N, CA and C of each residue as an Amber inpcrd file, in Angstrom:
protein
   672
 -35.7340000  42.8800000  16.3250000 -35.1980000  44.3630000  15.9250000
 -34.8290000  44.2100000  14.5620000 -35.1700000  45.0650000  13.5760000
 -34.8110000  44.9720000  12.3990000 -33.5620000  46.0300000  11.8300000
 -32.6040000  45.7020000  11.0920000 -31.3750000  46.3170000  10.8030000
 -31.8520000  47.6030000   9.7760000 -30.9980000  48.6770000   9.9360000
 -31.1820000  49.7480000   9.4520000 -29.9330000  50.1030000   8.6790000
 -30.0120000  50.7540000   7.5450000 -28.9430000  51.1330000   6.7720000
 -28.8570000  52.3250000   6.8500000 -27.7860000  52.9240000   7.2820000
 -27.5830000  54.1310000   7.7340000 -27.1540000  55.0860000   6.5960000
 -27.9140000  56.2070000   6.1320000 -27.5420000  57.0490000   5.0330000
 -26.4200000  58.1690000   5.4930000 -26.0940000  58.5760000   4.5020000
 -24.9610000  59.6030000   4.4940000 -25.3180000  60.8540000   5.1130000
 -24.2720000  62.0410000   4.8650000 -24.8600000  63.0450000   5.4590000
 -25.8810000  63.7830000   4.8280000 -27.1600000  64.5640000   5.3870000
 -28.1570000  64.9720000   4.8120000 -29.2670000  63.8010000   3.8990000
 -29.0890000  62.4880000   4.6620000 -29.8790000  61.5610000   3.8530000
 -29.2930000  61.0790000   2.3510000 -28.1320000  61.6610000   2.0260000
 -27.3170000  61.3180000   0.5410000 -26.8840000  59.7500000   0.6100000
 -25.8260000  59.8430000  -0.2350000 -25.0440000  58.6970000  -0.3920000
 -23.9990000  58.4200000   0.7540000 -23.7410000  57.1770000   0.9310000
 -22.3070000  57.2200000   1.9360000 -21.2590000  57.2720000   1.3130000
 -20.5690000  57.8750000   2.5900000 -19.1220000  58.7600000   1.8850000
 -18.5010000  57.5040000   1.1770000 -18.4670000  56.2670000   1.5860000
 -17.6540000  54.9150000   0.7510000 -18.3700000  55.1230000  -0.7370000
 -19.6790000  55.0500000  -0.7420000 -19.9120000  55.0120000  -2.1330000
 -19.9370000  55.8300000  -3.1710000 -20.0660000  57.4350000  -2.3700000
 -19.4760000  58.3440000  -3.2650000 -17.8630000  58.1940000  -3.6810000
 -17.3470000  57.6590000  -2.9010000 -15.6520000  57.5810000  -3.0260000
 -15.6060000  56.7200000  -4.2640000 -16.2130000  55.5780000  -4.0490000
 -16.2690000  54.5570000  -5.1390000 -16.6560000  55.0700000  -6.4280000
 -17.8040000  55.7100000  -6.3470000 -17.9150000  56.4790000  -7.6990000
 -17.1050000  57.2490000  -8.3650000 -16.6880000  58.1010000  -7.3870000
 -15.9080000  59.3230000  -7.9550000 -14.7410000  58.5860000  -8.1330000
 -14.1240000  57.6690000  -7.7750000 -12.9750000  56.7790000  -8.3260000
 -12.9530000  56.0110000 -10.0280000 -14.2630000  55.7080000  -9.8490000
 -14.7820000  54.8810000 -11.1900000 -14.7990000  55.8850000 -12.3950000
 -15.5480000  56.8950000 -12.0520000 -15.4180000  58.0310000 -12.7180000
 -14.1410000  58.6370000 -13.5790000 -13.2540000  58.8640000 -12.3910000
 -11.9480000  59.3200000 -12.5240000 -11.2150000  58.3240000 -13.7690000
 -11.2640000  57.2600000 -13.4310000 -10.7510000  55.9910000 -14.3280000
 -11.1410000  55.5570000 -15.4230000 -12.5290000  55.9020000 -15.6200000
 -13.2500000  56.0590000 -16.9930000 -12.9750000  57.1570000 -17.6930000
 -12.6730000  58.4900000 -17.2250000 -12.1860000  59.5210000 -18.0630000
 -10.4720000  59.3330000 -18.2420000  -9.8670000  58.8330000 -17.3780000
  -8.3980000  58.3480000 -17.7950000  -8.4730000  57.6550000 -19.2500000
  -9.4240000  56.5680000 -19.1990000  -9.4820000  55.9130000 -20.2970000
 -10.0130000  56.0640000 -21.3960000 -10.7230000  57.1930000 -21.6040000
 -11.5150000  58.0400000 -22.4950000 -10.5670000  58.9200000 -23.2680000
  -9.7050000  59.6420000 -22.2260000  -8.7220000  60.3190000 -22.9310000
  -7.6280000  59.5520000 -23.4980000  -7.3420000  58.3870000 -23.0960000
  -6.2150000  57.6290000 -23.7610000  -6.6530000  57.1440000 -24.7490000
  -8.0350000  57.2210000 -25.0350000  -8.2520000  56.4440000 -26.2660000
  -9.0550000  57.2660000 -27.5920000  -8.4890000  58.8760000 -26.9060000
  -9.0330000  59.5400000 -28.1070000  -7.5270000  60.5620000 -28.2020000
  -7.3320000  59.8650000 -29.5130000  -5.8960000  60.5200000 -29.9120000
  -5.9060000  62.1590000 -30.3100000  -6.8270000  62.6620000 -30.1790000
  -7.2450000  63.8670000 -30.6330000  -7.5360000  64.5010000 -29.4970000
  -7.4480000  64.2150000 -28.5650000  -7.8390000  64.8920000 -27.2510000
  -9.7090000  65.1780000 -27.1150000  -9.6690000  65.3830000 -25.8040000
 -11.2190000  65.4990000 -25.8030000 -11.3420000  66.7770000 -24.7500000
 -12.4090000  67.4440000 -25.3210000 -12.9540000  68.6920000 -24.4390000
 -13.6320000  68.3840000 -23.3910000 -13.7800000  69.1220000 -22.2080000
 -14.9440000  68.9450000 -20.9710000 -15.9880000  68.5380000 -21.8480000
 -16.8040000  69.3100000 -22.4220000 -18.1060000  68.7930000 -22.7690000
 -18.2810000  67.8020000 -23.3640000 -17.2300000  67.2390000 -24.1110000
 -17.1100000  65.7800000 -24.7610000 -16.9510000  64.7420000 -23.7310000
 -16.0100000  64.9750000 -22.9070000 -15.7870000  64.2580000 -21.6260000
 -17.2290000  63.9220000 -20.8810000 -18.0620000  65.1630000 -20.8150000
 -19.1450000  64.6520000 -19.7410000 -20.2390000  64.2160000 -20.7100000
 -20.1570000  64.3940000 -21.7980000 -21.4310000  63.4430000 -22.5970000
 -21.2810000  61.9650000 -22.7990000 -19.7610000  61.8980000 -22.6350000
 -19.8660000  60.4350000 -22.8800000 -19.8000000  59.5840000 -21.6410000
 -19.5730000  60.7540000 -20.7630000 -19.4870000  59.8220000 -19.0220000
 -20.9600000  60.0060000 -18.6460000 -21.6350000  60.9220000 -19.3100000
 -23.2110000  60.8820000 -18.5370000 -23.2310000  61.9040000 -17.1740000
 -22.0380000  62.7980000 -17.1030000 -22.2210000  63.2470000 -15.9090000
 -21.8620000  64.7080000 -16.5390000 -22.2250000  65.7840000 -15.5160000
 -22.2890000  67.3770000 -15.4980000 -20.6500000  67.6500000 -15.8400000
 -20.6300000  68.6390000 -16.3820000 -19.4420000  69.5190000 -16.6080000
 -18.6020000  70.0450000 -15.4490000 -19.4830000  69.9690000 -14.2750000
 -18.6750000  70.6330000 -13.3300000 -18.1600000  69.1630000 -12.6740000
 -18.5480000  68.1800000 -12.4310000 -17.9740000  66.9350000 -12.3860000
 -16.7900000  66.5490000 -13.0240000 -16.6640000  66.7670000 -14.4110000
 -15.7190000  66.7920000 -15.2020000 -14.6130000  67.3930000 -14.7250000
 -15.0750000  68.8140000 -14.2660000 -13.7620000  69.5350000 -13.6160000
 -13.1360000  69.3490000 -12.6760000 -13.6760000  68.6310000 -11.6970000
 -13.3760000  68.1360000 -10.3110000 -12.2790000  67.1920000 -10.7190000
 -12.6330000  66.3710000 -11.5630000 -11.9390000  64.9780000 -12.0560000
 -10.8450000  65.2610000 -12.8670000 -10.6560000  66.5540000 -13.8180000
  -9.7930000  66.7000000 -14.1570000  -8.8570000  67.2070000 -13.3680000
  -9.3130000  68.2950000 -12.2870000  -8.3160000  68.7850000 -11.3350000
  -7.4450000  67.8190000 -10.5460000  -8.2730000  66.9140000  -9.9630000
  -7.4760000  65.5950000  -9.2210000  -6.6890000  65.1160000 -10.2730000
  -6.9490000  64.8150000 -11.4560000  -5.9250000  63.8960000 -12.4370000
  -4.6270000  64.6550000 -12.4960000  -5.3830000  65.9860000 -12.9940000
  -4.1230000  66.8190000 -13.1200000  -3.0600000  66.9750000 -12.3240000
  -4.0200000  67.0230000 -10.8680000  -2.6510000  67.2570000  -9.6270000
  -1.6040000  66.0020000  -9.4760000  -1.9210000  65.1790000 -10.3710000
  -0.8310000  63.5360000 -10.1460000  -0.5170000  63.4560000 -11.4470000
  -0.5930000  64.5150000 -12.3700000   0.2440000  64.5860000 -13.7810000
  -0.3870000  63.3850000 -14.7080000  -2.1650000  62.7760000 -14.6090000
  -2.2410000  62.2080000 -15.4290000  -2.9780000  62.5220000 -16.2570000
  -3.6710000  63.8820000 -16.3630000  -3.8720000  64.3850000 -17.2970000
  -3.8340000  65.8090000 -17.6150000  -3.6600000  66.5620000 -18.7400000
  -3.1440000  68.1010000 -19.3080000  -4.2870000  68.3740000 -19.9590000
  -4.2030000  69.7420000 -19.9460000  -5.0800000  70.7640000 -20.8850000
  -4.2620000  71.3130000 -22.0490000  -4.3020000  70.9720000 -23.2470000
  -3.2010000  71.4590000 -24.0760000  -3.8630000  72.9160000 -24.6910000
  -3.0540000  73.5870000 -25.5000000  -3.3600000  75.0730000 -25.8790000
  -4.6830000  75.1810000 -26.2700000  -5.5090000  74.0780000 -26.6200000
  -6.5410000  74.4760000 -27.2460000  -8.0040000  73.8580000 -26.1060000
  -7.4290000  73.5790000 -25.0100000  -8.2010000  73.3430000 -23.9570000
  -8.9370000  72.0010000 -23.9600000  -7.9940000  71.2540000 -24.7270000
  -8.5410000  69.7830000 -24.7830000  -7.7660000  68.5840000 -24.1360000
  -8.2300000  67.8830000 -23.2280000  -7.7550000  67.2300000 -22.2640000
  -6.8210000  65.8300000 -22.9100000  -5.8440000  65.8400000 -22.5050000
  -4.8140000  64.7020000 -23.1020000  -3.8880000  64.1800000 -21.9620000
  -3.6370000  62.9230000 -22.2880000  -2.4730000  62.1990000 -21.4610000
  -1.2390000  63.0330000 -20.7590000  -1.2140000  63.1320000 -19.4570000
  -0.2760000  63.5460000 -18.7490000   1.3370000  62.7210000 -18.2050000
   2.3380000  63.4880000 -18.4500000   3.7390000  62.7430000 -18.2370000
   3.3590000  62.0040000 -16.8690000   2.7020000  61.7830000 -15.9160000
   2.5650000  61.3370000 -14.9360000   2.3170000  59.7090000 -15.3080000
   1.2500000  59.3410000 -16.4660000   1.0550000  57.8920000 -17.1920000
   2.3620000  57.1890000 -17.5160000   3.3130000  58.1570000 -17.8900000
   4.5340000  57.6040000 -18.7330000   5.2570000  56.8540000 -17.3470000
   5.3260000  57.7100000 -16.2300000   5.6780000  57.0710000 -14.6560000
   5.3980000  55.7920000 -14.3790000   4.0240000  55.7660000 -14.4530000
   3.3850000  54.4460000 -13.9810000   3.7420000  53.4440000 -14.9750000
   3.6030000  53.8580000 -16.5730000   4.2630000  52.8680000 -17.5370000
   5.2140000  52.4330000 -17.5290000   6.2150000  53.4060000 -16.8070000
   7.6840000  52.5070000 -16.9870000   7.6740000  51.7420000 -15.3090000
   6.9870000  52.0130000 -14.7270000   7.0690000  51.4590000 -13.2240000
   6.5480000  49.7870000 -13.5730000   5.3360000  49.4810000 -14.4190000
   4.8490000  48.3620000 -14.9120000   5.7500000  47.4320000 -15.9760000
   6.4400000  48.2190000 -16.7770000   7.2560000  47.6780000 -17.4840000
   8.4990000  46.1240000 -17.3860000   8.6130000  46.5410000 -16.1910000
   9.2680000  44.9260000 -15.6640000   8.4540000  44.2230000 -15.2080000
   6.8430000  44.2860000 -15.1670000   6.1140000  43.5460000 -14.9130000
   5.6350000  42.4960000 -16.3890000   5.5590000  43.5920000 -17.2960000
   5.2370000  43.4170000 -18.5830000   6.0280000  42.3680000 -18.8450000
   7.3230000  42.9600000 -18.8010000   8.6670000  41.8680000 -19.6240000
   8.7290000  40.5280000 -18.8970000   8.4050000  40.3560000 -17.4460000
   8.3440000  39.2810000 -16.5260000   6.9510000  38.2100000 -17.3510000
   6.0780000  38.9610000 -17.2920000   4.6500000  37.7050000 -17.8110000
   4.9610000  37.6460000 -19.1520000   5.9540000  38.3180000 -20.4740000
   6.5910000  37.7090000 -21.6520000   7.3610000  36.4470000 -21.6350000
   8.1530000  36.7340000 -20.8960000   9.2930000  36.1030000 -20.9250000
   8.9770000  34.7430000 -21.3560000   8.2210000  33.4990000 -20.5000000
   8.1740000  32.1970000 -20.8720000   7.7540000  32.2210000 -22.3640000
   6.8650000  32.8410000 -23.1270000   6.3060000  32.6890000 -24.4700000
   7.2760000  33.0470000 -25.1960000   8.0970000  34.1000000 -24.7350000
   9.0640000  34.4050000 -26.0070000  10.4830000  33.4670000 -26.1000000
  10.6250000  33.1860000 -24.7590000  11.6980000  31.6540000 -24.6200000
  11.5170000  30.7100000 -25.6830000   9.9520000  30.6710000 -25.5590000
   9.4740000  29.1380000 -26.4080000   9.7220000  29.4440000 -27.9360000
   9.3840000  30.5130000 -28.0530000   9.4540000  31.1960000 -29.6600000
  10.5810000  31.2100000 -30.0000000  11.6080000  31.7590000 -29.1710000
  12.8300000  31.8840000 -30.0260000  13.5620000  30.5860000 -30.0540000
  13.2720000  29.6660000 -29.2680000  13.8520000  28.0030000 -29.3290000
  13.0200000  27.4970000 -30.3920000  11.7710000  27.6850000 -31.0130000
  10.9750000  27.2620000 -31.7120000  11.5300000  27.5440000 -33.4770000
  11.4530000  28.9180000 -33.1750000  12.1620000  29.2980000 -34.2750000
  13.3110000  29.5380000 -34.9890000  14.4150000  29.6700000 -33.7110000
  15.6130000  29.9120000 -34.0670000  16.1200000  31.0090000 -34.1910000
  15.6190000  32.2990000 -33.8370000  15.6950000  33.4260000 -34.1250000
  15.2740000  34.1830000 -32.5020000  16.2770000  35.6550000 -32.8520000
  15.9760000  36.2330000 -31.9510000  14.5110000  36.5010000 -31.3410000
  13.7970000  36.4620000 -30.3450000  12.2500000  37.1470000 -30.0030000
  12.3360000  38.3040000 -29.2180000  11.1720000  39.2140000 -29.2980000
  10.8830000  40.0550000 -28.4620000   9.5110000  40.8710000 -28.2240000
   9.1500000  41.3550000 -27.4080000   8.1350000  42.0360000 -26.9440000
   8.3540000  43.5730000 -27.3080000   7.5900000  44.0350000 -28.1060000
   7.6530000  45.2460000 -28.2520000   6.6830000  45.9000000 -28.2070000
   6.9710000  47.5160000 -27.1890000   5.6010000  48.3910000 -26.6370000
   5.7680000  49.7110000 -27.5430000   4.6150000  50.5980000 -27.0990000
   4.7800000  51.8610000 -27.9840000   5.0530000  52.8600000 -26.7640000
   5.8160000  53.8030000 -26.6790000   6.2460000  54.6260000 -25.8960000
   6.4400000  55.8660000 -26.6820000   6.2490000  56.9840000 -26.0600000
   6.4790000  58.2240000 -26.9650000   6.3020000  58.3180000 -28.5290000
   5.2990000  57.3790000 -28.8470000   4.7860000  57.2330000 -30.2050000
   5.7920000  56.6240000 -31.1940000   6.6840000  55.6050000 -30.4280000
   7.7250000  55.0360000 -31.1510000   7.8490000  53.6040000 -30.5940000
   8.2620000  52.2260000 -31.2100000   8.3090000  50.9840000 -30.7910000
   9.5630000  51.1450000 -30.0660000   9.2800000  50.2360000 -28.7030000
  10.6810000  50.0840000 -27.7610000  10.7940000  48.7680000 -27.5370000
  11.6330000  48.1250000 -27.4970000  12.0050000  46.6940000 -27.2050000
  11.8770000  46.2720000 -25.6920000  10.4770000  46.0360000 -25.5250000
  10.7440000  45.9770000 -23.6350000  11.6700000  44.6590000 -23.1450000
  11.1950000  43.4500000 -23.8100000  11.7510000  42.2410000 -23.5020000
  12.3760000  41.4410000 -24.8220000  13.5710000  40.7520000 -24.6740000
  14.3260000  39.9600000 -25.6750000  14.7890000  38.8220000 -25.4920000
  14.6280000  37.7320000 -26.3080000  15.3780000  36.2690000 -25.8930000
  15.8330000  35.8840000 -27.2670000  17.0400000  35.6420000 -26.8050000
  18.1250000  34.9190000 -28.0920000  18.0420000  33.4650000 -27.7000000
  17.8160000  33.0290000 -29.0050000  17.8370000  31.2760000 -29.0880000
  19.0650000  31.0080000 -28.3550000  19.0920000  29.5750000 -27.5310000
  20.2710000  28.9760000 -27.3760000  20.7820000  27.9340000 -28.1410000
  20.3240000  27.5060000 -29.0150000  21.1590000  26.4380000 -30.1790000
  21.3080000  26.7670000 -31.7880000  21.3390000  28.2140000 -32.1010000
  22.1340000  28.5860000 -33.0640000  23.1810000  29.0510000 -33.2090000
  23.9280000  29.2310000 -34.0440000  25.4350000  29.5830000 -34.3220000
  25.5660000  30.8580000 -34.4680000  24.8530000  31.1570000 -35.2680000
  24.5000000  32.9150000 -35.4810000  22.8740000  33.3130000 -34.8950000
  22.8770000  34.3010000 -34.6710000  21.5900000  35.1960000 -34.5120000
  21.8380000  36.6240000 -34.7670000  20.4370000  36.8420000 -34.2940000
  20.5690000  38.6750000 -34.5080000  20.4760000  39.1680000 -33.0510000
  21.8860000  39.7140000 -32.9690000  21.7860000  40.5710000 -31.3330000
  20.6910000  41.9160000 -31.4210000  19.7540000  41.7200000 -30.4240000
  18.6810000  42.9880000 -30.4150000  18.7220000  43.4680000 -28.8940000
  19.1110000  44.5990000 -28.5130000  19.1710000  45.3200000 -27.3510000
  17.8910000  45.7870000 -26.8590000  17.6670000  45.2230000 -25.3770000
  16.4030000  45.9620000 -24.9550000  16.6520000  47.4880000 -25.0150000
  15.3290000  47.9650000 -24.9440000  15.2170000  49.4780000 -24.8250000
  15.7280000  50.0350000 -26.1120000  16.2760000  48.9520000 -27.6400000
  16.2520000  50.1120000 -28.8140000  14.8310000  50.3490000 -29.0910000
  14.9750000  51.5880000 -29.7360000  13.8650000  52.1660000 -30.4020000
  13.6650000  52.5840000 -31.6580000  12.4270000  52.5810000 -32.2340000
  12.3030000  52.6690000 -33.6670000  10.9560000  53.2580000 -34.2870000
  11.1250000  53.9870000 -35.3640000   9.6170000  54.4580000 -35.8170000
   8.5040000  53.1720000 -35.7840000   7.8020000  53.4940000 -35.5820000
   6.2290000  52.3320000 -35.6560000   6.2010000  52.1290000 -37.1490000
   6.3720000  53.1100000 -38.1850000   6.1080000  52.7150000 -39.7190000
   7.2410000  52.0490000 -40.2930000   8.2540000  51.5430000 -39.4150000
   9.3020000  50.7540000 -40.1090000   9.9560000  49.6180000 -39.0340000
  10.0560000  48.4960000 -39.5560000  10.2910000  46.8480000 -39.1570000
   8.8070000  46.4070000 -38.9510000   8.9720000  45.1220000 -38.8320000
   7.7380000  44.1050000 -38.4590000   6.9570000  44.4400000 -37.1520000
   7.9750000  44.8470000 -36.2210000   7.2470000  44.9310000 -34.9420000
   6.3670000  46.1580000 -34.9550000   6.7430000  47.2930000 -35.2430000
   5.8910000  48.5730000 -35.4760000   4.6050000  48.5080000 -36.8780000
   4.6330000  47.8190000 -37.8300000   3.9930000  47.7910000 -38.4440000
   3.0530000  46.6290000 -37.8490000   3.3270000  45.7360000 -36.9990000
   1.9820000  44.7770000 -36.5550000   1.0790000  45.8320000 -35.6410000
   1.6550000  46.5450000 -34.6830000   1.4410000  47.4970000 -33.9270000
   0.3630000  48.1710000 -34.4760000   0.7040000  48.9450000 -35.6940000
  -0.2840000  49.6870000 -36.4650000  -1.4830000  48.9540000 -36.8030000
  -1.1640000  47.8920000 -37.6180000  -2.3350000  47.0900000 -37.9710000
  -3.4210000  46.5250000 -37.0090000  -2.6370000  46.7250000 -35.7270000
  -3.4500000  46.1310000 -34.3490000  -4.2280000  46.9370000 -34.0810000
  -3.6920000  48.3000000 -34.6740000  -4.6910000  49.2100000 -33.8440000
  -6.2230000  49.3610000 -34.8530000  -6.3590000  48.8380000 -35.8650000
  -7.3430000  48.5670000 -36.5230000  -8.1600000  47.2300000 -36.1810000
  -7.5230000  46.3650000 -35.3510000  -7.8390000  45.1270000 -35.1180000
  -7.4480000  43.5170000 -35.9220000  -6.2630000  44.0950000 -36.8530000
  -5.7460000  43.4720000 -37.5490000  -4.7960000  42.1840000 -37.0340000
  -5.1610000  41.1620000 -36.5240000  -4.2320000  40.2270000 -36.1670000
  -3.1010000  39.4750000 -36.9750000  -3.3080000  39.6370000 -38.5160000
  -2.2350000  38.6740000 -38.8300000  -0.8080000  39.4430000 -38.9650000
   0.0480000  38.3330000 -39.1580000   1.3970000  38.5450000 -39.1380000
   2.0090000  39.5910000 -40.3920000   3.0160000  40.3450000 -39.9600000
   3.5830000  41.2950000 -40.6490000   4.5400000  40.5840000 -40.9670000
   5.3650000  40.6810000 -42.1360000   6.8910000  40.1340000 -42.1480000
   7.5460000  41.5500000 -43.3150000   8.8460000  41.8390000 -42.9230000
   9.6620000  42.9280000 -43.3460000  11.1760000  42.4070000 -43.6460000
  11.5960000  43.0440000 -44.4460000  12.9430000  42.6350000 -44.9000000
  14.0140000  44.0570000 -44.8610000  15.1480000  44.1350000 -43.9540000
  16.3590000  44.9250000 -44.1130000  15.3690000  46.3970000 -43.9140000
  14.4200000  46.3370000 -43.1420000  13.8370000  48.1450000 -42.7070000
  14.7120000  48.3080000 -41.6940000  14.8120000  47.9450000 -40.4620000
  15.6550000  48.2350000 -39.4370000  17.0350000  47.6350000 -39.4070000
  17.6260000  46.9360000 -40.1670000  18.9970000  46.5850000 -40.1630000
  19.1380000  45.6530000 -41.3520000  20.0350000  46.2100000 -41.9480000
  20.2040000  45.4040000 -43.5640000  20.4370000  43.8780000 -43.4670000
  20.1250000  43.2110000 -44.0910000  20.1510000  41.9450000 -43.9150000
  19.3130000  41.1470000 -42.9910000  18.4070000  41.8830000 -42.4220000
  17.6550000  41.0650000 -41.1120000  16.1840000  41.0040000 -41.6400000
  16.0770000  39.7850000 -40.9770000  14.0680000  39.4730000 -41.7710000
  13.4900000  39.5630000 -40.6020000  12.4590000  40.1460000 -40.7420000
  11.5260000  40.0960000 -39.6290000  10.0190000  39.5710000 -39.4360000
   9.3640000  38.9050000 -38.4300000   8.0780000  38.8340000 -38.6550000
   7.5030000  39.0100000 -37.1800000   5.9050000  39.2720000 -37.1980000
   5.5600000  40.2170000 -36.1040000   4.2620000  40.0980000 -35.6300000
   3.4220000  39.8840000 -34.9000000   2.0860000  40.1410000 -34.6190000
   1.6140000  40.6800000 -33.4060000   0.2670000  41.4160000 -33.5220000
   0.1890000  42.5670000 -32.6060000  -0.4350000  41.5790000 -31.2070000
  -0.1760000  42.4240000 -29.7410000  -0.7380000  41.8510000 -28.7390000
  -1.9480000  42.2350000 -28.5430000  -3.0960000  41.7890000 -28.7560000
  -4.2850000  42.4520000 -28.8780000  -5.2500000  42.0050000 -27.4280000
  -6.3830000  43.1410000 -27.1060000  -7.3530000  42.3980000 -25.9180000
  -6.3460000  42.9600000 -24.6360000  -5.3450000  43.6230000 -24.4400000
  -5.1790000  44.1520000 -22.9160000  -5.1960000  45.2880000 -22.9660000
  -5.9670000  45.8010000 -22.0960000  -6.5130000  47.3060000 -22.1990000
  -5.2330000  47.8980000 -21.9730000  -5.2200000  49.1270000 -22.5130000
  -4.0170000  50.4020000 -22.0660000  -2.6780000  49.7570000 -22.6670000
  -2.6990000  48.8460000 -23.4150000  -1.2710000  48.1760000 -24.2460000
  -1.3770000  48.1870000 -25.4520000  -0.3930000  49.1140000 -26.2170000
   0.3560000  48.4790000 -27.2660000   1.0810000  47.8760000 -27.7970000
   1.1110000  46.9330000 -28.3290000   2.6450000  46.1090000 -28.2780000
   2.2440000  44.5420000 -29.8460000   3.7580000  44.2880000 -29.5960000
   3.9110000  42.9730000 -30.6680000   4.5960000  42.3420000 -30.3310000
   4.5530000  40.8710000 -30.8390000   5.9400000  39.8500000 -30.5120000
   6.2020000  39.6280000 -31.8240000   7.5290000  39.6590000 -31.8820000
   8.0700000  39.2490000 -33.1660000   9.6010000  38.5190000 -33.0950000
   9.9290000  38.3700000 -34.2700000  11.2830000  37.3730000 -33.9860000
  12.0150000  37.9900000 -35.5570000  13.4800000  37.9310000 -35.4110000
  14.1460000  38.6820000 -36.0450000  15.4720000  37.6220000 -36.3320000
  15.7870000  37.9580000 -37.6870000  16.6800000  36.5480000 -38.0730000
  17.4750000  37.3020000 -39.1730000  18.6740000  36.2740000 -39.3220000
  19.7650000  36.8960000 -40.7330000  19.4310000  36.2210000 -41.7120000
  18.2600000  35.1640000 -41.7070000  17.8700000  34.2830000 -43.0190000
  16.4190000  34.6830000 -43.0390000  16.1060000  34.7170000 -44.3560000
  14.5090000  34.7890000 -44.8630000  13.6110000  33.6440000 -43.8160000
  12.8100000  34.3850000 -43.7730000  11.4040000  33.3580000 -42.4310000
  10.2190000  33.3220000 -43.2070000   9.8860000  31.8240000 -43.3170000
   8.7640000  31.6960000 -43.9230000   7.5610000  31.9310000 -42.8630000
   6.9440000  33.0370000 -43.8040000   5.6470000  33.5210000 -42.5670000
   4.4530000  32.6610000 -42.7880000   4.3940000  31.7780000 -43.3920000
   3.5970000  30.6410000 -43.8120000   3.8280000  29.8430000 -42.0890000
   5.1510000  29.4540000 -42.1450000   5.6170000  28.4510000 -40.7170000
   5.4800000  29.3230000 -39.5690000   6.1160000  30.8740000 -40.0150000
   6.7690000  31.2390000 -38.5080000   5.2360000  32.5100000 -38.1000000
   4.9200000  33.1770000 -38.9880000   3.5520000  33.2850000 -38.4620000
   2.9100000  33.2450000 -37.7230000   2.0910000  31.6380000 -38.0580000
   1.1070000  31.2080000 -36.4610000   2.0350000  30.7620000 -35.1590000
   3.3040000  30.7270000 -35.3320000   3.6980000  30.5040000 -33.7800000
   4.1540000  32.0560000 -33.3720000   4.1830000  33.2100000 -34.2630000
   4.6230000  34.3780000 -33.4750000   3.3640000  34.6020000 -32.9680000
   1.7820000  34.3940000 -33.4910000   0.5650000  34.7870000 -33.4270000
   0.1620000  34.1510000 -32.0550000   0.6780000  32.7370000 -32.0690000
   0.4500000  32.2390000 -30.8390000   0.7580000  32.7120000 -29.5980000
   2.4850000  33.1650000 -30.0010000   3.2480000  33.5470000 -28.5110000
   2.5300000  34.6940000 -28.4150000   2.0260000  35.6380000 -29.3640000
   1.1580000  37.2050000 -29.4220000   0.0810000  36.7280000 -28.3990000
  -0.8100000  35.8190000 -28.7280000  -2.2190000  35.3320000 -27.7650000
  -1.9280000  35.1600000 -26.5030000  -0.8410000  34.0750000 -26.3980000
  -0.2670000  33.6050000 -24.9190000  -0.1150000  34.4620000 -24.0840000
   0.9900000  35.7840000 -24.5510000   1.0800000  36.8460000 -23.7300000
   0.4130000  37.6990000 -23.6800000  -0.9050000  37.7760000 -24.7530000
  -2.2530000  38.5860000 -24.2550000  -2.9430000  38.1530000 -22.7600000
  -3.0700000  36.6380000 -23.0730000  -3.5210000  36.2500000 -21.8440000
  -2.8310000  36.4400000 -20.6540000  -1.5670000  36.0760000 -20.5720000
  -0.8100000  36.0250000 -19.5240000  -0.6550000  37.6200000 -18.5460000
  -0.9850000  38.7920000 -19.8040000  -1.0640000  40.1350000 -19.3340000
  -2.3790000  40.6780000 -19.0950000  -3.3420000  39.9330000 -18.9920000
  -4.6230000  40.2310000 -18.9520000  -5.6790000  40.2730000 -17.5350000
């Protein structure tokens, strides 16, 4: 007796295979929208996914129902608020994965180490570790927000958008008398982040830069 693979309704693909394909397409569409800052039209999304417009409309309907995608006034597809809800749920996991490397970095440099992520177009300190052996250090609170164009952490994230992994240093941009060095966390899909240190005394980027970059690489590996 030979085995026979059963086809789905009307000889088509099996329901399980259709569900997996739809899920894959929906996730691919979500990534496309996330990676396109100007938003996507339905036609552009269909072309990039290699599927018909009707299929894209069905995907958009499902994703919109969960708040993952929205259409702006011009009809372009953009990320919805539901993505932020998931991101907030994931933040404790990100912080937990980053803490070991941040502790090592803080102790090595003798400065406050932090992981900064992008949220709402700003940099947000997601995890902060202070050194245990210094007499004085910068107090930096988790949840602190700042523009990406100011401070080493934000500037490193902006540099990372073009693939530049070199460390960035700044002086007094976020707090008078504070010195910062940061490097972007690269290679983690869907995450824009940087790892940095901030101190009350000048930081030698030739020495601290490689340490910060190594911590960023370690964290990227832990989060991938």
